[in-house]
Short mmCIF file of N, CA and C in Angstrom, two decimals:
data_model
loop_
_atom_site.label_atom_id
_atom_site.label_comp_id
_atom_site.label_asym_id
_atom_site.label_seq_id
_atom_site.Cartn_x
_atom_site.Cartn_y
_atom_site.Cartn_z
N TYR Y 1 27.11 5.60 1.56
CA TYR Y 1 28.45 5.84 0.25
C TYR Y 1 27.39 7.60 -0.10
N MET Y 2 26.24 7.30 0.14
CA MET Y 2 26.26 8.92 -0.71
C MET Y 2 26.81 10.44 0.32
N LEU Y 3 26.12 9.78 1.57
CA LEU Y 3 27.05 11.27 2.27
C LEU Y 3 28.42 10.72 2.70
N ALA Y 4 28.83 9.94 2.00
CA ALA Y 4 30.14 9.62 2.28
C ALA Y 4 31.04 10.46 0.64
N ASN Y 5 29.97 10.48 -0.28
CA ASN Y 5 30.83 11.10 -1.36
C ASN Y 5 29.74 12.69 -1.80
N GLY Y 6 29.07 12.97 -0.73
CA GLY Y 6 28.66 14.04 -1.29
C GLY Y 6 27.38 14.34 -1.71
N PHE Y 7 26.67 13.12 -2.37
CA PHE Y 7 25.96 12.95 -2.42
C PHE Y 7 24.55 13.31 -2.05
N TRP Y 8 24.24 13.35 -0.29
CA TRP Y 8 23.34 13.53 0.13
C TRP Y 8 23.57 14.17 1.54
N ASN Y 9 22.66 14.41 1.79
CA ASN Y 9 23.22 14.87 3.20
C ASN Y 9 21.59 14.81 4.41
N GLU Y 10 22.15 15.76 5.12
CA GLU Y 10 21.40 15.15 6.76
C GLU Y 10 19.92 16.45 6.40
N GLN Y 11 20.29 17.48 5.44
CA GLN Y 11 19.12 18.38 5.41
C GLN Y 11 18.12 17.66 4.22
N GLN Y 12 18.71 16.81 3.41
CA GLN Y 12 17.86 16.42 1.91
C GLN Y 12 16.94 14.96 2.81
N GLU Y 13 17.84 14.58 3.86
CA GLU Y 13 17.59 13.49 4.05
C GLU Y 13 15.95 13.85 5.06
N GLN Y 14 16.38 14.87 5.62
CA GLN Y 14 14.78 15.43 6.99
C GLN Y 14 13.63 16.05 5.87
N GLN Y 15 14.31 16.55 4.86
CA GLN Y 15 13.41 17.07 3.93
C GLN Y 15 12.57 16.19 2.90
N LEU Y 16 13.00 15.06 2.44
CA LEU Y 16 12.42 13.79 2.13
C LEU Y 16 11.62 13.14 3.03
N LEU Y 17 12.22 13.07 4.31
CA LEU Y 17 11.35 12.56 5.32
C LEU Y 17 9.82 12.94 5.34
N LYS Y 18 10.21 14.11 5.10
CA LYS Y 18 8.98 15.02 5.97
C LYS Y 18 7.92 15.34 4.59
N GLU Y 19 8.11 15.24 3.35
CA GLU Y 19 7.62 15.13 1.82
C GLU Y 19 6.87 13.75 2.06
N ILE Y 20 7.64 12.65 1.96
CA ILE Y 20 6.96 11.35 2.16
C ILE Y 20 6.10 11.20 3.41
N THR Y 21 5.93 11.58 4.57
CA THR Y 21 5.40 11.34 5.44
C THR Y 21 4.18 12.13 5.04
N ALA Y 22 4.52 13.46 4.84
CA ALA Y 22 3.09 13.97 4.56
C ALA Y 22 2.29 12.83 3.18
N GLU Y 23 2.89 12.66 2.21
CA GLU Y 23 2.13 12.44 1.35
C GLU Y 23 1.28 11.03 1.78
N VAL Y 24 2.14 9.93 2.37
CA VAL Y 24 1.39 8.79 3.07
C VAL Y 24 0.05 9.28 4.13
N GLU Y 25 0.45 9.95 5.06
CA GLU Y 25 -0.77 10.66 5.45
C GLU Y 25 -1.78 10.59 4.65
N ALA Y 26 -1.74 11.66 3.67
CA ALA Y 26 -2.73 11.94 2.92
C ALA Y 26 -3.47 11.29 2.11
N ALA Y 27 -2.51 10.09 1.74
CA ALA Y 27 -3.12 8.56 1.08
C ALA Y 27 -4.06 8.08 2.25
N VAL Y 28 -3.38 7.96 3.26
CA VAL Y 28 -4.19 7.29 4.28
C VAL Y 28 -5.76 8.18 4.48
N GLU Y 29 -5.54 9.32 4.96
CA GLU Y 29 -6.43 10.40 4.52
C GLU Y 29 -7.40 10.31 3.51
N ASN Y 30 -7.43 9.72 2.22
CA ASN Y 30 -7.80 9.79 1.21
C ASN Y 30 -8.32 8.18 1.48
N PHE Y 31 -8.22 7.19 1.84
CA PHE Y 31 -8.17 5.64 1.98
C PHE Y 31 -9.35 5.81 3.30
N ASN Y 32 -9.26 6.40 3.82
CA ASN Y 32 -10.00 6.31 5.10
C ASN Y 32 -11.86 7.25 4.55
N GLN Y 33 -11.72 8.23 3.56
CA GLN Y 33 -13.16 8.32 3.24
C GLN Y 33 -13.92 7.90 2.48
N LEU Y 34 -13.24 6.81 2.19
CA LEU Y 34 -13.72 5.86 1.02
C LEU Y 34 -14.88 5.03 1.69
N PRO Y 35 -15.75 4.82 1.14
CA PRO Y 35 -17.21 3.83 1.88
C PRO Y 35 -16.48 2.43 2.04
N MET Y 36 -17.03 2.04 2.97
CA MET Y 36 -16.44 0.81 3.52
C MET Y 36 -17.10 -0.40 2.88
N PRO Y 37 -16.74 -1.38 1.83
CA PRO Y 37 -17.22 -2.06 1.15
C PRO Y 37 -18.08 -3.23 1.66
N ALA Y 38 -18.96 -3.53 0.97
CA ALA Y 38 -19.70 -4.47 1.42
C ALA Y 38 -18.62 -6.11 1.94
N PRO Y 39 -19.39 -6.74 3.21
CA PRO Y 39 -18.37 -7.54 3.40
C PRO Y 39 -18.55 -8.79 2.45
N GLU Y 40 -18.96 -9.09 1.84
CA GLU Y 40 -19.23 -9.84 0.88
C GLU Y 40 -18.07 -9.70 -0.11
N THR Y 41 -17.77 -8.58 -0.38
CA THR Y 41 -16.72 -8.29 -1.70
C THR Y 41 -15.69 -9.22 -1.07
N MET Y 42 -15.59 -9.58 0.11
CA MET Y 42 -14.22 -10.64 0.30
C MET Y 42 -13.99 -11.59 -0.49
N PHE Y 43 -15.37 -12.01 -0.90
CA PHE Y 43 -15.14 -13.47 -2.07
C PHE Y 43 -15.15 -13.23 -3.50
N ASP Y 44 -15.96 -11.83 -4.19
CA ASP Y 44 -15.64 -11.33 -5.32
C ASP Y 44 -14.76 -11.49 -5.92
N TYR Y 45 -13.34 -11.00 -5.34
CA TYR Y 45 -12.32 -10.85 -6.18
C TYR Y 45 -10.96 -11.38 -5.77
N LEU Y 46 -11.47 -12.85 -5.36
CA LEU Y 46 -10.65 -13.88 -4.47
C LEU Y 46 -10.12 -14.95 -5.74
N TYR Y 47 -11.22 -15.19 -6.55
CA TYR Y 47 -11.23 -16.43 -7.58
C TYR Y 47 -12.02 -15.50 -8.68
N GLU Y 48 -11.91 -15.90 -10.34
CA GLU Y 48 -12.56 -15.86 -11.21
C GLU Y 48 -13.78 -16.05 -11.38
N THR Y 49 -14.10 -17.35 -10.98
CA THR Y 49 -15.15 -18.25 -10.85
C THR Y 49 -15.34 -18.39 -9.16
N LEU Y 50 -15.86 -18.37 -8.29
CA LEU Y 50 -15.90 -18.28 -6.68
C LEU Y 50 -16.22 -19.92 -6.43
N PRO Y 51 -15.24 -20.74 -6.18
CA PRO Y 51 -15.93 -22.38 -6.23
C PRO Y 51 -16.86 -22.47 -5.25
N ASP Y 52 -17.25 -23.46 -5.45
CA ASP Y 52 -18.46 -23.90 -4.86
C ASP Y 52 -18.62 -23.95 -3.43
N ALA Y 53 -17.68 -24.44 -2.85
CA ALA Y 53 -17.53 -24.77 -1.30
C ALA Y 53 -17.15 -23.06 -0.67
N TYR Y 54 -17.21 -22.10 -1.09
CA TYR Y 54 -17.36 -20.92 -0.98
C TYR Y 54 -18.43 -19.98 -1.15
N GLN Y 55 -19.53 -20.73 -2.29
CA GLN Y 55 -20.98 -19.92 -2.19
C GLN Y 55 -21.75 -20.07 -1.00
N ALA Y 56 -21.75 -20.97 -0.49
CA ALA Y 56 -22.72 -21.45 0.28
C ALA Y 56 -22.38 -19.77 1.86
N GLN Y 57 -20.85 -20.00 1.67
CA GLN Y 57 -20.28 -18.61 3.01
C GLN Y 57 -20.48 -17.46 2.48
N ARG Y 58 -20.73 -17.18 0.85
CA ARG Y 58 -20.92 -16.06 0.75
C ARG Y 58 -21.85 -15.48 0.99
N ALA Y 59 -22.95 -16.49 0.44
CA ALA Y 59 -24.53 -16.19 0.85
C ALA Y 59 -24.45 -16.13 2.26
N ALA Y 60 -23.76 -16.68 3.48
CA ALA Y 60 -24.11 -16.48 4.50
C ALA Y 60 -23.97 -15.32 5.18
N VAL Y 61 -22.68 -14.55 4.58
CA VAL Y 61 -22.01 -13.17 4.97
C VAL Y 61 -23.40 -12.24 4.63
N ILE Y 62 -24.37 -12.56 3.21
CA ILE Y 62 -24.71 -11.69 2.69
C ILE Y 62 -26.27 -11.73 3.18
N LYS Y 63 -26.64 -12.81 4.01
CA LYS Y 63 -27.47 -12.93 4.64
C LYS Y 63 -27.61 -11.79 5.95
N GLY Y 64 -26.14 -12.41 6.77
CA GLY Y 64 -25.93 -11.75 8.24
C GLY Y 64 -25.90 -12.83 8.81
N ASP Y 65 -25.35 -14.27 8.60
CA ASP Y 65 -25.44 -15.49 9.33
C ASP Y 65 -24.36 -14.98 10.24
N GLU Y 66 -23.91 -15.31 11.75
CA GLU Y 66 -22.66 -15.30 12.13
C GLU Y 66 -22.09 -16.89 12.38
N SER Y 67 -23.42 -17.40 12.31
CA SER Y 67 -22.43 -19.34 12.67
C SER Y 67 -21.23 -19.33 11.60
#
């Protein structure tokens, strides 16, 4: 529709793709520079209050148990 009506063209498309690709690559690079979170944080933001059933699992992760 936009191409057919002259609102958009191939040059604009390529420019937008170039800009968006650079923006995404910069965001990925920024993310990759962040420190790795501690493994137990996967439990910390799952529930407002961690259910008892997961308390032992979280403790095991902190302790480093792989069982």
